[in-house]
Coordinates of C-alpha atoms in Angstrom, one line a residue:
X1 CA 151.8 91.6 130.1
X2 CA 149.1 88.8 129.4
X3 CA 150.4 86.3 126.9
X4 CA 149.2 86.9 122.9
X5 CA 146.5 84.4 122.1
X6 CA 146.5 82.4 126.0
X7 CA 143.1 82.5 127.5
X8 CA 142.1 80.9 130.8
X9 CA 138.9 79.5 130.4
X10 CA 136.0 77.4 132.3
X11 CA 133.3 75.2 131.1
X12 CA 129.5 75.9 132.8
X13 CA 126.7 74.1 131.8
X14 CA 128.3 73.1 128.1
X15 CA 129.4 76.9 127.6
X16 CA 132.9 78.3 127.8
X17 CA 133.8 81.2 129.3
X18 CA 136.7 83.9 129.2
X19 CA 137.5 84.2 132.6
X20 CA 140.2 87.0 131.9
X21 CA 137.7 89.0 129.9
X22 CA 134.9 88.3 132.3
X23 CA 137.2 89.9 134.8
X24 CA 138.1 92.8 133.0
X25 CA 134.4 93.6 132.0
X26 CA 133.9 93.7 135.2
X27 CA 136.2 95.8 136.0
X28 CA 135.5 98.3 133.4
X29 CA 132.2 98.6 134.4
X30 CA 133.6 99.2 137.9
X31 CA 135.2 102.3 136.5
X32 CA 132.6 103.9 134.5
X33 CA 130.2 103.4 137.9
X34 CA 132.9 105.0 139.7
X35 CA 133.7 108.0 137.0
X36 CA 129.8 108.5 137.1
X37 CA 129.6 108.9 141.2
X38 CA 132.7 110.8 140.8
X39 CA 130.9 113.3 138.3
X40 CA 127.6 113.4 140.3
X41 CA 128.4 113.7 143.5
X42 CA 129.0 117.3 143.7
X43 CA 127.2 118.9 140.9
X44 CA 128.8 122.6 140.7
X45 CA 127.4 125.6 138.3
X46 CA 130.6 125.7 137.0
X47 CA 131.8 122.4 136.0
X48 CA 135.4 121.0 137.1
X49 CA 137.4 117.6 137.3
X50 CA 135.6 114.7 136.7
X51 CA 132.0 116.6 136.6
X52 CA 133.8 118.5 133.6
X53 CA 134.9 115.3 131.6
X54 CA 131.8 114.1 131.8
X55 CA 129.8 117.0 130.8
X56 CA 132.0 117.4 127.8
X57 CA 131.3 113.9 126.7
X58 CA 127.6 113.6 127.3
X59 CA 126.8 117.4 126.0
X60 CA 129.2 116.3 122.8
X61 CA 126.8 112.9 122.5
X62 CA 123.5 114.8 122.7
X63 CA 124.4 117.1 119.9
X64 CA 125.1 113.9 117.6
X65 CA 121.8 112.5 119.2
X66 CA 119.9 115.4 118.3
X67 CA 121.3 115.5 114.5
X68 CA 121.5 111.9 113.6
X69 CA 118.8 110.5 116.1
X70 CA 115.6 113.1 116.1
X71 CA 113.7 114.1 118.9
X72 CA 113.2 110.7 119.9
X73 CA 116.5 110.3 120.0
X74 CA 116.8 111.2 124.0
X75 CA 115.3 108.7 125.0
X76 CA 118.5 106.7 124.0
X77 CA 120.8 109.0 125.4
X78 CA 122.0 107.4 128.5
X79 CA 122.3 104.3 126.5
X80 CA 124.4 105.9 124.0
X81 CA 126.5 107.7 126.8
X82 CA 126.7 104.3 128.5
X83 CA 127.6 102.5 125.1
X84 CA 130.7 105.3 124.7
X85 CA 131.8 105.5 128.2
X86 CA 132.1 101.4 127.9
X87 CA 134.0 101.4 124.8
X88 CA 136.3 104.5 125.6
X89 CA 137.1 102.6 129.2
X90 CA 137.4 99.1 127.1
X91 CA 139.1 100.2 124.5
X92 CA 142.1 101.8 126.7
X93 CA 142.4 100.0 129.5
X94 CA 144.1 97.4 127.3
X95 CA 146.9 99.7 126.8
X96 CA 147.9 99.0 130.9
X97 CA 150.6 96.2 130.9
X98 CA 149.3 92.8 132.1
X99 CA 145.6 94.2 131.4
X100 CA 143.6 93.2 128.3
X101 CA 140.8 95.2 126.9
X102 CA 137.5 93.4 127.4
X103 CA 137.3 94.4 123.1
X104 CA 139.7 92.3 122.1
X105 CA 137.4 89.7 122.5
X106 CA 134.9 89.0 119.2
X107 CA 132.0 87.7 122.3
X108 CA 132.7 91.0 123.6
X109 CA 132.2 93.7 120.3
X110 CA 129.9 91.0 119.0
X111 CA 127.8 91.2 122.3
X112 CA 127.5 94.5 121.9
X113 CA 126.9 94.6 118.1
X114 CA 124.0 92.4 118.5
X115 CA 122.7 94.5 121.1
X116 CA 122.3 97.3 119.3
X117 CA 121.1 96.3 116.0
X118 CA 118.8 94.0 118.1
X119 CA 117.0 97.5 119.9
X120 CA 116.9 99.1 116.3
X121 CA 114.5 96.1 114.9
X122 CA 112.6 96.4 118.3
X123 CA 112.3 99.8 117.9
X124 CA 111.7 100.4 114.4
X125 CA 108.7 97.5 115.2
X126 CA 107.3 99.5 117.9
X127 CA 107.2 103.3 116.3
X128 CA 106.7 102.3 112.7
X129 CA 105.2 98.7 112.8
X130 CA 103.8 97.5 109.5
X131 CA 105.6 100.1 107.6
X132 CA 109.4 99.0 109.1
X133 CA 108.3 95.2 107.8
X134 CA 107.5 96.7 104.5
X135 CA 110.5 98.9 103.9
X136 CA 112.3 95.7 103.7
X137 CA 110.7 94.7 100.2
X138 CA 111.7 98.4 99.0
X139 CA 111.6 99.0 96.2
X140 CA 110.8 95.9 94.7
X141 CA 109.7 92.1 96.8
X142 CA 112.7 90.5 95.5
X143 CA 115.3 93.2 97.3
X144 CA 114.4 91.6 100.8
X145 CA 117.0 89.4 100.1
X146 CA 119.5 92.0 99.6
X147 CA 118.2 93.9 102.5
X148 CA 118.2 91.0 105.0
X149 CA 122.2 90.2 104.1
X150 CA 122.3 94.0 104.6
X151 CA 121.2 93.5 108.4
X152 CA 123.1 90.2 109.0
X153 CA 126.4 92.3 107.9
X154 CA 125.8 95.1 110.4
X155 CA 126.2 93.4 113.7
X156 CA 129.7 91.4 111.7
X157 CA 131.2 94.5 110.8
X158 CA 130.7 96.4 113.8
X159 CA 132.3 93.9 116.2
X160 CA 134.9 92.7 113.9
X161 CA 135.7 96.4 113.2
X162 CA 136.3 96.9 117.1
X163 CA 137.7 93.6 117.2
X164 CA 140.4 93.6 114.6
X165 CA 141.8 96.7 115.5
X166 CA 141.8 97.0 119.5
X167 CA 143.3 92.8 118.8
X168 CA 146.0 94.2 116.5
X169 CA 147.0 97.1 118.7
X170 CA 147.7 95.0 122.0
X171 CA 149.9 92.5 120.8
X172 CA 151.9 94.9 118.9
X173 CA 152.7 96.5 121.8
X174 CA 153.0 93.4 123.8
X175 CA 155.8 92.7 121.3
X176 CA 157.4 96.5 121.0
X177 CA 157.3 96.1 124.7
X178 CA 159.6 92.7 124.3
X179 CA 161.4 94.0 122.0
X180 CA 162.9 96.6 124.5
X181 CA 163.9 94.4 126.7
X182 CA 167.4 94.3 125.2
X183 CA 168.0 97.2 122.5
X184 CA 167.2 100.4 124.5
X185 CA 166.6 102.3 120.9
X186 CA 163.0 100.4 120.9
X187 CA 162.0 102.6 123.8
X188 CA 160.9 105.2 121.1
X189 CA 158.6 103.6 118.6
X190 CA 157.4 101.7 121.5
X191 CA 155.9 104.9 123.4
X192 CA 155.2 106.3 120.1
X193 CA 153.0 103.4 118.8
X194 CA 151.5 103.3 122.6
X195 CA 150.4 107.7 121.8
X196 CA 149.1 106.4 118.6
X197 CA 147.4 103.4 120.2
X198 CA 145.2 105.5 122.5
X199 CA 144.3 108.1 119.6
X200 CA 142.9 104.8 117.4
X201 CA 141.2 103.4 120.9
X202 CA 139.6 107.0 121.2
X203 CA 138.4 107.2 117.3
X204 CA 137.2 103.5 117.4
X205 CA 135.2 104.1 120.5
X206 CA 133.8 107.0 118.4
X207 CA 132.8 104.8 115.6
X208 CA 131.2 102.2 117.0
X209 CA 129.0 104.5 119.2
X210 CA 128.0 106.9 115.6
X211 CA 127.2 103.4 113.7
X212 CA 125.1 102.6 116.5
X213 CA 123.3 106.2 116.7
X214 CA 122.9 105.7 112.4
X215 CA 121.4 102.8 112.9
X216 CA 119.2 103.6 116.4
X217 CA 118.2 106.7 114.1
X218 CA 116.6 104.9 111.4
X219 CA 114.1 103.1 113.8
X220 CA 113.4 106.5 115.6
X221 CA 112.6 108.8 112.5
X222 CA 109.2 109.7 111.8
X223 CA 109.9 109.5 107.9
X224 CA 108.9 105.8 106.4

C-alpha cells in the first residue's frame, strides 16, 4: 500500500509533476480503452458481459442527458460517458492495495473541474452569444459580481468534493489495513469500510458527472 501523503515527484521545465498519479492516469485510461474494445468488439442483439455493462451505463447517461441536457444534449454524450467511465475507473481503482486513485489528487479533480466549466462558457458563447454575457448582469448590473464568485466556486467545489472524499477513503483504509496486521478482530470493519468505500466511489462518480450535465445543460438550452 502506497505511503499516506509520500509522492514521487520530478521537476520539467519549472513544473512538478506526480509521477505516481501520472502513472495511474494512465493506467486508468488504459482500462476504460480496454472495457470499450471489450464492449464493441462483438456487438450481439442481445447484450452480454462487458457489451451489457456498458450498455447499461451509457443507456442510463443518455436518459439524464436527455432530461437535464436537451436535445442538444447528444452531442456531449460520449463526453459525459467518457467523463463517468473515468471517474468510476479512478474512483475505484484506489481501493486495490499499493494502487492510488488518480482522484486523490486536487490537479487531478481540479483538471477535470476546469475542464468542464471551461466547455460550458464556450458553449454557452457559441449557442447563446450576447444573451449568455448578459445573463451575467441578471437581474440587476451590480449582481455580476455575485454571479462571477458563483462561477469561480463551481470548478473549487467540484474537485475538492471528489478530492476530499476519494483522499479520506484511501488512507483510512491504508490505516484499517495496518491496523490488522496484529488484532485479527480488525478484519471486519476493515472489509466493511472497504464495501462501503466502493458504494461512496460509485455515488461520487455519479455526482461529479450530474454537476457537470447541470452545468453543460445551462449552455445547451434554448431558453435565455
Amino acid at each position: 500500500m502506497h505511503e499516506i501523503g509520500v509522492r514521487e515527484t520530478v521537476q520539467f521545465l519549472g513544473l512538478t509533476f506526480n509521477i505516481e498519479t501520472l502513472k495511474m492516469t494512465w493506467l486508468v485510461m488504459g482500462i476504460v480503452i480496454l472495457i470499450s474494445i471489450l464492449a464493441t468488439r462483438n456487438l450481439k442483439a442481445v447484450p452480454s458481459g462487458w457489451q451489457n455493462f456498458v450498455e447499461i451505463i451509457v443507456t442510463w447517461l443518455h436518459g439524464q442527458i436527455d432530461g437535464m441536457m436537451g436535445k442538444r444534449g447528444r452531442m456531449l454524450a460520449p463526453f459525459i460517458v467518457g467523463l463517468f467511465m473515468f471517474l468510476l475507473t479512478s474512483n475505484l481503482i484506489g481501493l486495490i492495495p499499493t494502487f492510488a486513485s488518480p482522484t486523490n489528487d486536487l490537479n487531478t479533480t481540479l483538471g477535470l473541474a476546469l475542464l468542464v466549466v471551461v466547455t460550458v462558457h464556450l458553449l454557452g458563447l457559441y449557442f447563446k452569444r450576447g444573451h449568455y454575457i448578459a445573463h451575467f448582469f441578471q437581474p440587476f448590473a451590480p449582481f455580476v459580481v455575485i454571479n462571477m464568485i458563483e462561477e469561480i466556486a463551481k470548478p473549487i467545489t467540484l474537485a475538492f468534493r471528489l478530492f476530499g472524499n476519494i483522499l479520506a477513503g484511501e488512507i483510512l483504509i491504508i490505516v484499517l489495513l495496518r491496523l490488522t496486521e496484529n488484532p485479527f478482530w480488525m478484519t471486519i470493519p476493515s472489509v466493511a469500510w472497504l464495501g462501503f468505500s466502493t458504494f461512496i466511489s460509485c455515488v461520487h462518480a455519479v455526482i461529479f458527472t450530474m454537476l457537470s450535465m447541470a452545468y453543460l445543460g445551462n449552455a445547451l438550452k434554448e431558453s435565455h
